Short mmCIF file of C-alpha atoms in Angstrom, two decimals:
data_model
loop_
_atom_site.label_atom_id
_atom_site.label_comp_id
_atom_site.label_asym_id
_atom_site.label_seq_id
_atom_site.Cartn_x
_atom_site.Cartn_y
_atom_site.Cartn_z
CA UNK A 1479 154.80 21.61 14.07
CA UNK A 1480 156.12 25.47 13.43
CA UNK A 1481 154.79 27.68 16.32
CA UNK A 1482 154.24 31.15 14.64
CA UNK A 1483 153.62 34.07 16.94
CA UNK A 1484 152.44 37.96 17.03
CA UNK A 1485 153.74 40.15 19.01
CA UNK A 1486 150.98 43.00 19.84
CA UNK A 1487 152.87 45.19 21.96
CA UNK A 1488 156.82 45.80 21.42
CA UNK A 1489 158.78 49.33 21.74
CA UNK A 1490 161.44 47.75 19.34
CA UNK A 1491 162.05 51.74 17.95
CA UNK A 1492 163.38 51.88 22.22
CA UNK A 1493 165.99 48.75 21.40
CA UNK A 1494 168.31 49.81 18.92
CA UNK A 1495 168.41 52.52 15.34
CA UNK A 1496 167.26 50.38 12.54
CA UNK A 1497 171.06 50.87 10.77
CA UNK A 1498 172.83 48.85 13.57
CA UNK A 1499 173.32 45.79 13.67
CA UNK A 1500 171.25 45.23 16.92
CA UNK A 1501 168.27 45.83 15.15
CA UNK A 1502 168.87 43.44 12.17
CA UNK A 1503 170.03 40.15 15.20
CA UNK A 1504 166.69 41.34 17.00
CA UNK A 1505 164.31 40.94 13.41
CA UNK A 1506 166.85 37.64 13.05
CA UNK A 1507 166.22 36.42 16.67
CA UNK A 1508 162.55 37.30 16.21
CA UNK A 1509 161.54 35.14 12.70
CA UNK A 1510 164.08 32.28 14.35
CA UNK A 1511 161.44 32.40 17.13
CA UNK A 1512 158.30 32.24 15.10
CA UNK A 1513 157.35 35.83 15.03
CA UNK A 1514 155.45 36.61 11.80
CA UNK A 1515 154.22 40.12 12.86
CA UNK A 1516 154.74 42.45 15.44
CA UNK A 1517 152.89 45.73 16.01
CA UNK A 1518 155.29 48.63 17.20
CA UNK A 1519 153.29 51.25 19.10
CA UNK A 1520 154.08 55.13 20.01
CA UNK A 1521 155.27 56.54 23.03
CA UNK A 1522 154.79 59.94 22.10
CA UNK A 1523 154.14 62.01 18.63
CA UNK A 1524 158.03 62.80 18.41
CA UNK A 1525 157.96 58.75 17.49
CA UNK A 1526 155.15 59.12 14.63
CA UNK A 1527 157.76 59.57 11.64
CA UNK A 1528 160.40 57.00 13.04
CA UNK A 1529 157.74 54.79 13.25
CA UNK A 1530 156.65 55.43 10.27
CA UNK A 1531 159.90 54.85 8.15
CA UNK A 1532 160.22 50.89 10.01
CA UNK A 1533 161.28 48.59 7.60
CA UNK A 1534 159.77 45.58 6.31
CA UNK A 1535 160.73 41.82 5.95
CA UNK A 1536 159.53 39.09 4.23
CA UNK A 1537 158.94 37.18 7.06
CA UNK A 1538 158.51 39.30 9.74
CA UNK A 1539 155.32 42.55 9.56
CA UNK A 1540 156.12 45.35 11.37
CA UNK A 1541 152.88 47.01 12.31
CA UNK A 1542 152.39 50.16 13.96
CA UNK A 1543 150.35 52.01 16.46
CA UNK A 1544 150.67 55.82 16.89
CA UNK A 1545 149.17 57.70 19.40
CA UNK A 1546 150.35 59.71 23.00
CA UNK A 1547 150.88 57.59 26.20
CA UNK A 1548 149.96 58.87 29.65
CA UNK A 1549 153.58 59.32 30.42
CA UNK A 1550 153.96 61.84 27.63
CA UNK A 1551 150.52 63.99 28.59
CA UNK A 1552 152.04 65.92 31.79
CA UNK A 1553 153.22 68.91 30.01
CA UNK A 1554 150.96 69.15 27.01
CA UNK A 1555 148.45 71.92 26.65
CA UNK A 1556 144.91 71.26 24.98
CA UNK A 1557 146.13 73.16 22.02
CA UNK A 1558 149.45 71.14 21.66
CA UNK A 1559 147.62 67.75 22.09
CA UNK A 1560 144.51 68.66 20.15
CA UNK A 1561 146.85 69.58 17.37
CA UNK A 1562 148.78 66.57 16.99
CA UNK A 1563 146.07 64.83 17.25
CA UNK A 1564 144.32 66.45 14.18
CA UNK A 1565 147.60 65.18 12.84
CA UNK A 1566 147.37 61.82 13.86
CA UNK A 1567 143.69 61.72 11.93
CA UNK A 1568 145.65 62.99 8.65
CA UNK A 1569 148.51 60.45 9.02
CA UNK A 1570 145.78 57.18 9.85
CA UNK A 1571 143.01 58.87 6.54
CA UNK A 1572 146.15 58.29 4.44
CA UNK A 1573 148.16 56.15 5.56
CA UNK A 1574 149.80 52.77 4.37
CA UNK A 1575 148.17 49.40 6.05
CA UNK A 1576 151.06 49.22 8.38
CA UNK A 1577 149.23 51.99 10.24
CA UNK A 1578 146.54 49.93 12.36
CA UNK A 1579 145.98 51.29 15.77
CA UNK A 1580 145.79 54.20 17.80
CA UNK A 1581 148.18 54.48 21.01
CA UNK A 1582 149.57 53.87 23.07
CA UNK A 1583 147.19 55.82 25.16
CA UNK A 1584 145.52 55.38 28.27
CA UNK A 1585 145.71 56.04 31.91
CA UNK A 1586 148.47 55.44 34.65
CA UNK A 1587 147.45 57.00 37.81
CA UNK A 1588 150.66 55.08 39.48
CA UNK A 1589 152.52 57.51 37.32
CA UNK A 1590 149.92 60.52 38.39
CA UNK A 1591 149.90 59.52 42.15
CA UNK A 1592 146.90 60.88 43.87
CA UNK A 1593 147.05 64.63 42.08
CA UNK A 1594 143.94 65.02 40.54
CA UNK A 1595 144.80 67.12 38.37
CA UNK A 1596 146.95 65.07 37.05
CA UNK A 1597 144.38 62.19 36.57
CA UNK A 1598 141.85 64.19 35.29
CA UNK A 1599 144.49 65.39 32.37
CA UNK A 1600 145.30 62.11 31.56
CA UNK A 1601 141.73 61.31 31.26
CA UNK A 1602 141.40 64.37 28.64
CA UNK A 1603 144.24 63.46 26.67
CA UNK A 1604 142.82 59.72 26.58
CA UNK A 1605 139.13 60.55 25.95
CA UNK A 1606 140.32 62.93 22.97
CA UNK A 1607 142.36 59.52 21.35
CA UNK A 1608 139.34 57.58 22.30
CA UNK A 1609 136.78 59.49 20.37
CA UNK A 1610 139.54 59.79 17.16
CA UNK A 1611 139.65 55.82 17.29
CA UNK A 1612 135.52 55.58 17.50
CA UNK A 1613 135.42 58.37 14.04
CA UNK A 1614 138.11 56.30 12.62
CA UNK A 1615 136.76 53.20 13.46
CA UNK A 1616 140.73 51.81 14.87
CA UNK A 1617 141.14 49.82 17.76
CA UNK A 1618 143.13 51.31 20.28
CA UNK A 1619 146.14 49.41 22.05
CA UNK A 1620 145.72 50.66 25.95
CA UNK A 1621 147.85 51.28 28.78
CA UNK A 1622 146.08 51.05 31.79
CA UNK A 1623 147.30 51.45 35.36
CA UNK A 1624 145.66 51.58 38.94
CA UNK A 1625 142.79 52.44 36.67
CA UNK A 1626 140.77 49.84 35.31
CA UNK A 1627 137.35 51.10 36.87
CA UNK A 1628 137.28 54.32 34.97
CA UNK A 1629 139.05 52.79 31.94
CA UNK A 1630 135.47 50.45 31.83
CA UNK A 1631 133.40 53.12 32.38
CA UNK A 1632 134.82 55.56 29.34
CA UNK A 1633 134.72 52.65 27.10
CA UNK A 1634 131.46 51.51 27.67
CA UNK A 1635 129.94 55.23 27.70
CA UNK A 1636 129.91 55.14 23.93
CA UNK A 1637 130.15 52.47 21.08
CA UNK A 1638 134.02 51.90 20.93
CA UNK A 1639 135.88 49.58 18.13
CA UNK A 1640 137.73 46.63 19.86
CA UNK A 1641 140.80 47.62 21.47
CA UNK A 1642 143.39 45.71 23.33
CA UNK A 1643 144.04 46.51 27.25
CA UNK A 1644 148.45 45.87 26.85
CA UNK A 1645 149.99 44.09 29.64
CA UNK A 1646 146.52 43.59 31.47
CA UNK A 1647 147.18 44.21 35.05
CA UNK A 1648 143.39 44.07 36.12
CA UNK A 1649 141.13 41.61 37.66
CA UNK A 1650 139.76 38.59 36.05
CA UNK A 1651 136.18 40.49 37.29
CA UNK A 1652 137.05 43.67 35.36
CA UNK A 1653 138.70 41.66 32.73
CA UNK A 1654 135.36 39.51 32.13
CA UNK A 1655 133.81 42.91 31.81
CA UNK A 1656 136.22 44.36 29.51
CA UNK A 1657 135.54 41.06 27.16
CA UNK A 1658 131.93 41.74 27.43
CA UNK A 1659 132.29 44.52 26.26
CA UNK A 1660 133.79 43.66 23.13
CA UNK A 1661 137.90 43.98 23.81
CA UNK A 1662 140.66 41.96 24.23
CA UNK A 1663 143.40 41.29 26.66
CA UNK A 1664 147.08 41.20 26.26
CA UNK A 1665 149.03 39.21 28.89
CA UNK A 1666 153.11 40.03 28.74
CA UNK A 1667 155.76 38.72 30.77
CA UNK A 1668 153.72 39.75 34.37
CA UNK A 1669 152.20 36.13 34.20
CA UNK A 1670 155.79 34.82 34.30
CA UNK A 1671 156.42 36.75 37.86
CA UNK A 1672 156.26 33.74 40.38
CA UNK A 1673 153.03 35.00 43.10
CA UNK A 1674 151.38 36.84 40.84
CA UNK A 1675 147.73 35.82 41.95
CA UNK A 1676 145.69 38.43 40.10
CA UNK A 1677 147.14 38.69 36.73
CA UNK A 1678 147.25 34.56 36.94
CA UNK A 1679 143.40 34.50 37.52
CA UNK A 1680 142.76 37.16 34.99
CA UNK A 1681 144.90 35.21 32.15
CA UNK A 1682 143.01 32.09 33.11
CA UNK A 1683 139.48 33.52 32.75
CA UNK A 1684 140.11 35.21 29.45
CA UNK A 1685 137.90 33.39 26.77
CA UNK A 1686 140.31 31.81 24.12
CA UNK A 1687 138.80 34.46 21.48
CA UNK A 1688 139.53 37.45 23.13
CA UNK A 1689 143.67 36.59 24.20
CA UNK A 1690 146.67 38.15 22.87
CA UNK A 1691 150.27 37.77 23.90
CA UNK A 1692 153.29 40.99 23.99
CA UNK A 1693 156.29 40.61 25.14
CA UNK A 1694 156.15 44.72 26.13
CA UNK A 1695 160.25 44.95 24.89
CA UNK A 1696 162.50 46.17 26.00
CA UNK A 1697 160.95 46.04 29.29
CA UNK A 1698 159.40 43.19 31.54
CA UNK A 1699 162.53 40.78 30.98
CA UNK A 1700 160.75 37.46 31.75
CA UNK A 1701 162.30 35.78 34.56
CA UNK A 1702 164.72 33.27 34.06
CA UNK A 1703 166.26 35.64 31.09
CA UNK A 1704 168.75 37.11 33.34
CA UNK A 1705 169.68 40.80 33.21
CA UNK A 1706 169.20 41.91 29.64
CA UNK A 1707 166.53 43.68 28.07
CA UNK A 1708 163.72 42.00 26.99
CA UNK A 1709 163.15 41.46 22.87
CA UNK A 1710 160.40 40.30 20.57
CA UNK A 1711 162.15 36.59 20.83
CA UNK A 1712 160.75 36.20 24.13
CA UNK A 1713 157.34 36.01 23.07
CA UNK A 1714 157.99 32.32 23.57
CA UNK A 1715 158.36 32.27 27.13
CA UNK A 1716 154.91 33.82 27.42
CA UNK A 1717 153.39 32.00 25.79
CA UNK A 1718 154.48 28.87 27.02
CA UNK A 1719 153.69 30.22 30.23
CA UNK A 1720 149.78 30.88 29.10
CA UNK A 1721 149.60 27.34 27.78
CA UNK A 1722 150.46 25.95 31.02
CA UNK A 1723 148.52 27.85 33.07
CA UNK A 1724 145.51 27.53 30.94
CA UNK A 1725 146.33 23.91 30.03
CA UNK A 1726 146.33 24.42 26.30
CA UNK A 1727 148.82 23.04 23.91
CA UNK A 1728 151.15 25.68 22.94
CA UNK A 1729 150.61 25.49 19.59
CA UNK A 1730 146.84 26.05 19.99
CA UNK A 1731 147.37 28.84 22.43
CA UNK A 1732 150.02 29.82 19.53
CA UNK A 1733 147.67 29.58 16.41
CA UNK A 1734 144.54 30.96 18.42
CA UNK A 1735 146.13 34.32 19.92
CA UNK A 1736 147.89 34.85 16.43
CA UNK A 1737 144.57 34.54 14.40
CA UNK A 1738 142.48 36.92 17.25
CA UNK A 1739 146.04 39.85 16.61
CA UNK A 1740 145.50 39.46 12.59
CA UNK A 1741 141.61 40.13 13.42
CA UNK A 1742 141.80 42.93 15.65
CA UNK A 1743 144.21 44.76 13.48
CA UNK A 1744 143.10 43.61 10.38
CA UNK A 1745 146.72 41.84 9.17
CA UNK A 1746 146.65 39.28 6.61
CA UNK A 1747 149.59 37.55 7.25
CA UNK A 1748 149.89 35.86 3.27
CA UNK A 1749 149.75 39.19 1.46
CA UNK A 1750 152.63 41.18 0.82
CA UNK A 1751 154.09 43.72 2.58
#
């Protein structure tokens, strides 16, 4: 039976320009794998138009995700960020269908350390991406970090369209709460680490309608990969590792986390790109 995969989280705009030949073996390497789609999210709003101009392949959708990350919020003002943001709202009102997320946004108060200024400008820059997602009714793909507390709170203080917590890190408490209220979670190559305990749990608990699988390229290499960066391919070694920790059959945990991507971002994987 043909595995097919989706990708939900991969910085493949990071891995190589689209006219080298990198990029072309990593789309090869990727449908060889089983990847039918892969969404391709923003680091900062110098990505949007190189994001934007990703090509497409008959067997492989590109999706994308544009938005500001918590890494890129430090030295924007209110007027910088509000601004791009008004932009943002202009590229997703007319946009093609490859546009079907906002982010990658969220917290990291690793990155902030214990400055609160610091946090409580991330939290801005966030809240002002969450309530563009709730007017245009997107889901948002989320980076959260030594956060996941306040991350539940802001989502639950208003009616929020399913998002996606990337590379959940959290609890399998928070992360029952996060499903509750109405999200998903993404589990990358962190369930692949050997001793990690809470992630494990988490990916365990996770009701089969609610999972998702990334491979976060080019970072989080799975183990056993050796010293290279890590590539959409590699979806396969998370997943297998879901399916044995969960004790699924791969291709069900295969089938089932592709179907719940096409849902949450609204990809029809037998129409035409």
């Amino acid at each position: 039976m043909k595995l097919y995969f989706f990708d939900t989280h991969a910085h493949i705009q990071r891995s190589a320009p689209t006219d080298e030949p990198r990029f072309t073996e990593l789309v090869q390497n990727a449908t060889e794998a089983g990847l039918r789609a892969i969404l391709v999210p923003a680091i900062c709003a110098q990505d949007w138009d190189q994001l934007a101009d990703l090509p497409q392949f008959e067997d492989l959708k590109v999706r994308i995700s544009l938005g500001i990350h918590p890494y890129s919020v430090s030295k924007l003002t209110p007027e910088v960020y509000l601004s791009q943001l008004e932009e943002l709202q202009l590229r997703a009102e007319n946009a093609p269908s490859h546009l079907c997320a906002i982010g990658e946004c969220g917290l990291d108060f690793q990155r902030a350390g214990r400055d609160p200024d610091a946090r409580a400008h991330q939290v801005r820059v966030f809240r002002a991406q969450l309530e563009l997602a709730r007017r245009l009714g997107m889901p948002l793909t989320i980076h959260c970090v030594k956060a996941h507390g306040l991350m539940l709170e802001l989502l639950r203080e208003r009616p929020t369209p399913p998002s996606v917590m990337h590379a959940y890190s959290g609890s399998a408490e928070l992360g029952r709460a996060l499903v509750q209220a109405g999200h998903y979670l993404s589990f990358a190559a962190n369930v692949c680490i050997p001793g990690a305990r809470k992630v494990v749990e988490a990916a365990r608990a996770t009701p089969a309608e609610r999972l998702l699988i990334e491979t976060d390229s080019p970072d989080q290499t799975p183990p056993g990969r050796g010293d290279v960066d890590n590539e959409p391919a590699f979806i396969v070694d998370v997943a297998e590792r879901l399916a044995d920790l969960r004790g699924e059959p791969l291709e069900e945990l295969a089938a089932q986390t592709t179907a719940n991507a096409c849902r949450l971002f609204g990809v029809d994987l037998d129409a035409p790109n």
